[in-house]
Amino acid sequence: MGGPIVTPGGVAIGGGEPPEYRKFGIARVNVPFIKTYPKPTRIDSFSGPEIAFRRTKHQGKTVVKDRFLPWHHGFSHSMTMGVIIGIFVFLFAKLFGYSHATDLALASMIGQWLHVFEDQLGFMGSNLFPPITKDVIPGFKLGESGSGLTNFSTAWLMIALMIWNFNRFTDPRPIPIGDAKLLLYLIWPSMIGFGIAIAKSFKLRKEIAKLMDYYTNLEAFEELEEVGGI
């Protein structure tokens, strides 16, 4: 189904609603197709999300699965990529004679890993250790990618850790408080936010589970095939 062409901010452009015949589209395929993205795919801006399709096994049968934003949930957002970034930064720093090349490389690698970890808080997950692992490892399901609470809690935690570390290694200390007490003062908003997100996630998981039961019901696919395809 469709609607008007809109800007990235959601404002309709181009004269309003499209004609009725352009609101719906049906494509039939002769193979079982499993939608792994746990919600209807919404395309409402100048271009839609990138979706890859791959053949794989599911419940002993050959099926086609989608992969939402494959670049975001693949090699670029993996622990392996973090190691490669660390090696590249180390060699680049050594080339210019930087005396703390190892520290800079470790910071770069851990920074990329933290981004991967943040992505794992959602539903989709990532392929964490390619080429050893071939498929996406599901996320922790604490919230959706657009969850303001989860994003705020994560961002606040990262900023709090930065402030804590700056304070530890500055002499004299800008904030004259012990390390443990300062860390507690800084991270409590994140801890409350994550607690609320975890409590909400149980309801969200049930909703997603119902959708996934529908998307992965091969018996329903077979019934559809008998009447003309999926």
C-alpha positions as a LaTeX table, in Angstrom:
\begin{tabular}{lrrr}
\hline
Residue & $x$ (\AA) & $y$ (\AA) & $z$ (\AA) \\
\hline
Met1 & 0.00 & 0.00 & 0.00 \\
Gly2 & 1.13 & 3.56 & $-0.49$ \\
Gly3 & 0.67 & 7.19 & 0.35 \\
Pro4 & 1.95 & 10.60 & $-0.71$ \\
Ile5 & 5.58 & 11.31 & $-1.45$ \\
Val6 & 7.05 & 12.94 & 1.63 \\
Thr7 & 10.22 & 14.70 & 2.74 \\
Pro8 & 12.54 & 13.06 & 5.33 \\
Gly9 & 10.60 & 15.11 & 7.89 \\
Gly10 & 7.31 & 13.49 & 6.83 \\
Val11 & 5.82 & 16.51 & 5.01 \\
Ala12 & 3.78 & 15.53 & 1.94 \\
Ile13 & 5.00 & 16.93 & $-1.38$ \\
Gly14 & 4.03 & 16.58 & $-5.02$ \\
Gly15 & 0.31 & 17.20 & $-4.87$ \\
Gly16 & $-0.93$ & 14.88 & $-2.13$ \\
Glu17 & $-2.14$ & 11.28 & $-2.44$ \\
Pro18 & $-1.09$ & 9.12 & $-5.41$ \\
Pro19 & $-3.80$ & 7.67 & $-7.67$ \\
Glu20 & $-5.58$ & 4.60 & $-6.33$ \\
Tyr21 & $-3.97$ & 2.20 & $-8.83$ \\
Arg22 & $-0.51$ & 3.10 & $-7.49$ \\
Lys23 & $-1.30$ & 2.46 & $-3.82$ \\
Phe24 & $-0.94$ & $-1.31$ & $-3.91$ \\
Gly25 & 1.50 & $-3.78$ & $-5.39$ \\
Ile26 & 1.61 & $-7.60$ & $-5.34$ \\
Ala27 & 4.54 & $-9.78$ & $-6.36$ \\
Arg28 & 4.21 & $-13.56$ & $-6.47$ \\
Val29 & 7.16 & $-15.92$ & $-6.01$ \\
Asn30 & 7.31 & $-19.71$ & $-6.13$ \\
Val31 & 9.57 & $-20.20$ & $-3.08$ \\
Pro32 & 8.86 & $-19.90$ & 0.65 \\
Phe33 & 9.80 & $-16.38$ & 1.70 \\
Ile34 & 10.51 & $-15.49$ & 5.33 \\
Lys35 & 10.49 & $-11.90$ & 6.50 \\
Thr36 & 13.01 & $-11.57$ & 9.33 \\
Tyr37 & 12.56 & $-7.85$ & 9.94 \\
Pro38 & 9.96 & $-7.95$ & 12.73 \\
Lys39 & 7.72 & $-5.15$ & 11.48 \\
Pro40 & 6.15 & $-4.04$ & 8.20 \\
Thr41 & 8.73 & $-2.24$ & 6.09 \\
Arg42 & 7.85 & 1.44 & 5.83 \\
Ile43 & 9.14 & 3.55 & 2.97 \\
Asp44 & 8.04 & 7.15 & 3.36 \\
Ser45 & 10.84 & 9.38 & 2.13 \\
Phe46 & 12.74 & 9.94 & $-1.09$ \\
Ser47 & 14.22 & 6.45 & $-0.94$ \\
Gly48 & 13.50 & 3.37 & 1.06 \\
Pro49 & 15.67 & 1.10 & 3.21 \\
Glu50 & 18.09 & $-1.32$ & 1.62 \\
Ile51 & 16.99 & $-4.95$ & 1.89 \\
Ala52 & 19.05 & $-7.98$ & 0.84 \\
Phe53 & 17.65 & $-11.43$ & 0.04 \\
Arg54 & 19.48 & $-14.70$ & 0.55 \\
Arg55 & 18.75 & $-18.40$ & 0.25 \\
Thr56 & 19.09 & $-20.38$ & 3.46 \\
Lys57 & 17.64 & $-23.27$ & 5.45 \\
His58 & 14.73 & $-22.91$ & 7.87 \\
Gln59 & 13.13 & $-25.87$ & 9.65 \\
Gly60 & 14.89 & $-28.18$ & 7.22 \\
Lys61 & 13.53 & $-26.43$ & 4.12 \\
Thr62 & 15.12 & $-24.11$ & 1.60 \\
Val63 & 13.71 & $-20.62$ & 2.00 \\
Val64 & 14.52 & $-17.04$ & 1.07 \\
Lys65 & 15.10 & $-14.62$ & 3.96 \\
Asp66 & 15.40 & $-10.88$ & 3.87 \\
Arg67 & 18.09 & $-8.91$ & 5.68 \\
Phe68 & 17.15 & $-5.36$ & 6.60 \\
Leu69 & 19.99 & $-2.84$ & 6.03 \\
Pro70 & 22.62 & $-5.53$ & 5.29 \\
Trp71 & 25.54 & $-3.05$ & 5.47 \\
His72 & 24.42 & $-1.99$ & 8.96 \\
His73 & 24.02 & $-5.53$ & 10.27 \\
Gly74 & 26.95 & $-7.08$ & 8.46 \\
Phe75 & 30.73 & $-6.73$ & 8.24 \\
Ser76 & 30.85 & $-2.96$ & 8.78 \\
His77 & 29.18 & $-3.34$ & 12.20 \\
Ser78 & 31.13 & $-6.32$ & 13.50 \\
Met79 & 33.77 & $-6.98$ & 16.14 \\
Thr80 & 36.05 & $-8.07$ & 13.28 \\
Met81 & 35.82 & $-4.60$ & 11.75 \\
Gly82 & 36.84 & $-3.12$ & 15.11 \\
Val83 & 40.04 & $-5.19$ & 15.07 \\
Ile84 & 40.80 & $-4.07$ & 11.50 \\
Ile85 & 40.24 & $-0.42$ & 12.45 \\
Gly86 & 42.55 & $-0.84$ & 15.45 \\
Ile87 & 45.32 & $-2.35$ & 13.30 \\
Phe88 & 44.95 & 0.39 & 10.67 \\
Val89 & 45.07 & 3.16 & 13.30 \\
Phe90 & 48.12 & 1.57 & 14.95 \\
Leu91 & 50.06 & 1.35 & 11.68 \\
Phe92 & 49.05 & 4.87 & 10.67 \\
Ala93 & 50.10 & 6.29 & 14.06 \\
Lys94 & 53.41 & 4.39 & 13.98 \\
Leu95 & 54.10 & 5.72 & 10.49 \\
Phe96 & 54.06 & 9.24 & 11.89 \\
Gly97 & 56.03 & 8.28 & 14.99 \\
Tyr98 & 53.19 & 8.78 & 17.47 \\
Ser99 & 54.39 & 7.50 & 20.85 \\
His100 & 50.94 & 6.35 & 22.03 \\
Ala101 & 50.04 & 4.36 & 18.93 \\
Thr102 & 48.93 & 1.30 & 20.92 \\
Asp103 & 46.67 & 3.34 & 23.20 \\
Leu104 & 45.10 & 5.12 & 20.23 \\
Ala105 & 44.55 & 1.81 & 18.41 \\
Leu106 & 42.89 & 0.23 & 21.44 \\
Ala107 & 40.67 & 3.29 & 21.95 \\
Ser108 & 39.62 & 3.18 & 18.29 \\
Met109 & 38.86 & $-0.53$ & 18.42 \\
Ile110 & 36.92 & $-0.35$ & 21.70 \\
Gly111 & 35.01 & 2.69 & 20.44 \\
Gln112 & 33.83 & 0.75 & 17.39 \\
Trp113 & 32.95 & $-2.24$ & 19.58 \\
Leu114 & 30.81 & $-0.01$ & 21.79 \\
His115 & 28.84 & 1.07 & 18.73 \\
Val116 & 28.30 & $-2.58$ & 17.82 \\
Phe117 & 27.22 & $-3.29$ & 21.41 \\
Glu118 & 24.74 & $-0.41$ & 21.26 \\
Asp119 & 23.23 & $-1.87$ & 18.09 \\
Gln120 & 22.88 & $-5.21$ & 19.87 \\
Leu121 & 20.47 & $-3.63$ & 22.36 \\
Gly122 & 17.80 & $-3.72$ & 19.64 \\
Phe123 & 16.12 & $-6.58$ & 17.79 \\
Met124 & 18.01 & $-7.01$ & 14.55 \\
Gly125 & 21.52 & $-7.69$ & 15.86 \\
Ser126 & 24.61 & $-8.02$ & 13.68 \\
Asn127 & 26.99 & $-10.58$ & 12.24 \\
Leu128 & 29.53 & $-10.10$ & 15.03 \\
Phe129 & 32.51 & $-12.23$ & 13.99 \\
Pro130 & 32.71 & $-12.58$ & 10.18 \\
Pro131 & 34.06 & $-14.56$ & 8.43 \\
Ile132 & 33.80 & $-17.05$ & 11.34 \\
Thr133 & 30.08 & $-16.38$ & 11.73 \\
Lys134 & 27.89 & $-16.20$ & 8.62 \\
Asp135 & 24.56 & $-14.94$ & 9.95 \\
Val136 & 23.21 & $-12.20$ & 12.18 \\
Ile137 & 23.32 & $-12.83$ & 15.93 \\
Pro138 & 19.98 & $-11.54$ & 17.33 \\
Gly139 & 20.03 & $-8.47$ & 19.54 \\
Phe140 & 19.17 & $-8.25$ & 23.24 \\
Lys141 & 15.68 & $-6.90$ & 22.41 \\
Leu142 & 15.70 & $-4.05$ & 24.93 \\
Gly143 & 14.02 & $-1.68$ & 22.49 \\
Glu144 & 13.67 & $-0.60$ & 18.90 \\
Ser145 & 16.26 & 1.43 & 17.03 \\
Gly146 & 14.03 & 4.50 & 17.29 \\
Ser147 & 13.47 & 4.12 & 21.03 \\
Gly148 & 14.20 & 7.50 & 22.59 \\
Leu149 & 14.60 & 5.98 & 26.06 \\
Thr150 & 17.17 & 3.37 & 25.02 \\
Asn151 & 19.10 & 5.82 & 22.85 \\
Phe152 & 19.13 & 8.46 & 25.58 \\
Ser153 & 20.26 & 5.97 & 28.23 \\
Thr154 & 23.08 & 4.69 & 26.05 \\
Ala155 & 24.26 & 8.14 & 24.98 \\
Trp156 & 24.12 & 9.42 & 28.58 \\
Leu157 & 26.17 & 6.44 & 29.77 \\
Met158 & 28.86 & 7.06 & 27.14 \\
Ile159 & 29.06 & 10.77 & 28.01 \\
Ala160 & 29.14 & 9.95 & 31.73 \\
Leu161 & 32.08 & 7.59 & 31.25 \\
Met162 & 33.94 & 10.23 & 29.25 \\
Ile163 & 33.44 & 12.84 & 31.99 \\
Trp164 & 34.49 & 10.30 & 34.62 \\
Asn165 & 37.71 & 9.47 & 32.76 \\
Phe166 & 38.56 & 13.11 & 32.03 \\
Asn167 & 38.15 & 13.85 & 35.71 \\
Arg168 & 40.33 & 10.89 & 36.77 \\
Phe169 & 43.30 & 11.91 & 34.61 \\
Thr170 & 43.19 & 15.69 & 35.11 \\
Asp171 & 45.33 & 17.25 & 37.82 \\
Pro172 & 43.93 & 19.00 & 39.76 \\
Arg173 & 40.56 & 17.27 & 39.37 \\
Pro174 & 37.78 & 19.58 & 38.12 \\
Ile175 & 35.27 & 17.56 & 40.18 \\
Pro176 & 36.84 & 16.84 & 43.60 \\
Ile177 & 34.90 & 13.63 & 44.30 \\
Gly178 & 36.09 & 10.03 & 44.68 \\
Asp179 & 35.99 & 7.87 & 41.55 \\
Ala180 & 33.30 & 5.44 & 42.74 \\
Lys181 & 30.99 & 8.16 & 44.06 \\
Leu182 & 31.36 & 10.31 & 40.94 \\
Leu183 & 30.64 & 7.35 & 38.66 \\
Leu184 & 27.48 & 6.58 & 40.64 \\
Tyr185 & 26.33 & 10.20 & 40.42 \\
Leu186 & 26.94 & 10.27 & 36.67 \\
Ile187 & 25.38 & 6.99 & 35.54 \\
Trp188 & 22.20 & 6.76 & 37.64 \\
Pro189 & 19.99 & 8.33 & 34.90 \\
Ser190 & 21.19 & 5.65 & 32.48 \\
Met191 & 20.56 & 2.86 & 34.97 \\
Ile192 & 16.98 & 4.07 & 35.53 \\
Gly193 & 16.45 & 4.41 & 31.78 \\
Phe194 & 17.74 & 0.90 & 31.09 \\
Gly195 & 15.55 & $-0.46$ & 33.90 \\
Ile196 & 12.43 & 1.09 & 32.37 \\
Ala197 & 13.46 & $-0.12$ & 28.91 \\
Ile198 & 13.92 & $-3.69$ & 30.18 \\
Ala199 & 10.48 & $-3.58$ & 31.84 \\
Lys200 & 8.88 & $-2.34$ & 28.60 \\
Ser201 & 10.77 & $-4.85$ & 26.48 \\
Phe202 & 8.73 & $-7.82$ & 27.75 \\
Lys203 & 5.55 & $-6.43$ & 26.18 \\
Leu204 & 7.41 & $-5.48$ & 23.01 \\
Arg205 & 8.90 & $-8.97$ & 22.71 \\
Lys206 & 5.43 & $-10.52$ & 22.84 \\
Glu207 & 4.23 & $-8.22$ & 20.06 \\
Ile208 & 7.26 & $-9.00$ & 17.93 \\
Ala209 & 6.94 & $-12.75$ & 18.62 \\
Lys210 & 3.38 & $-12.75$ & 17.26 \\
Leu211 & 4.53 & $-11.02$ & 14.09 \\
Met212 & 7.43 & $-13.42$ & 13.65 \\
Asp213 & 5.17 & $-16.45$ & 14.16 \\
Tyr214 & 3.13 & $-15.16$ & 11.25 \\
Tyr215 & 6.15 & $-14.37$ & 9.07 \\
Thr216 & 7.83 & $-17.76$ & 9.63 \\
Asn217 & 4.76 & $-20.03$ & 9.33 \\
Leu218 & 5.84 & $-22.34$ & 6.51 \\
Glu219 & 2.54 & $-24.22$ & 6.58 \\
Ala220 & 0.74 & $-21.00$ & 5.71 \\
Phe221 & 3.24 & $-20.43$ & 2.89 \\
Glu222 & 2.53 & $-23.89$ & 1.49 \\
Glu223 & $-1.21$ & $-23.21$ & 1.55 \\
Leu224 & $-0.65$ & $-19.99$ & $-0.36$ \\
Glu225 & 1.50 & $-21.79$ & $-2.90$ \\
Glu226 & $-1.37$ & $-24.16$ & $-3.65$ \\
Val227 & $-3.61$ & $-21.25$ & $-4.62$ \\
Gly228 & $-1.13$ & $-19.45$ & $-6.83$ \\
Gly229 & 2.03 & $-18.45$ & $-4.98$ \\
Ile230 & 3.14 & $-16.06$ & $-2.26$ \\
\hline
\end{tabular}
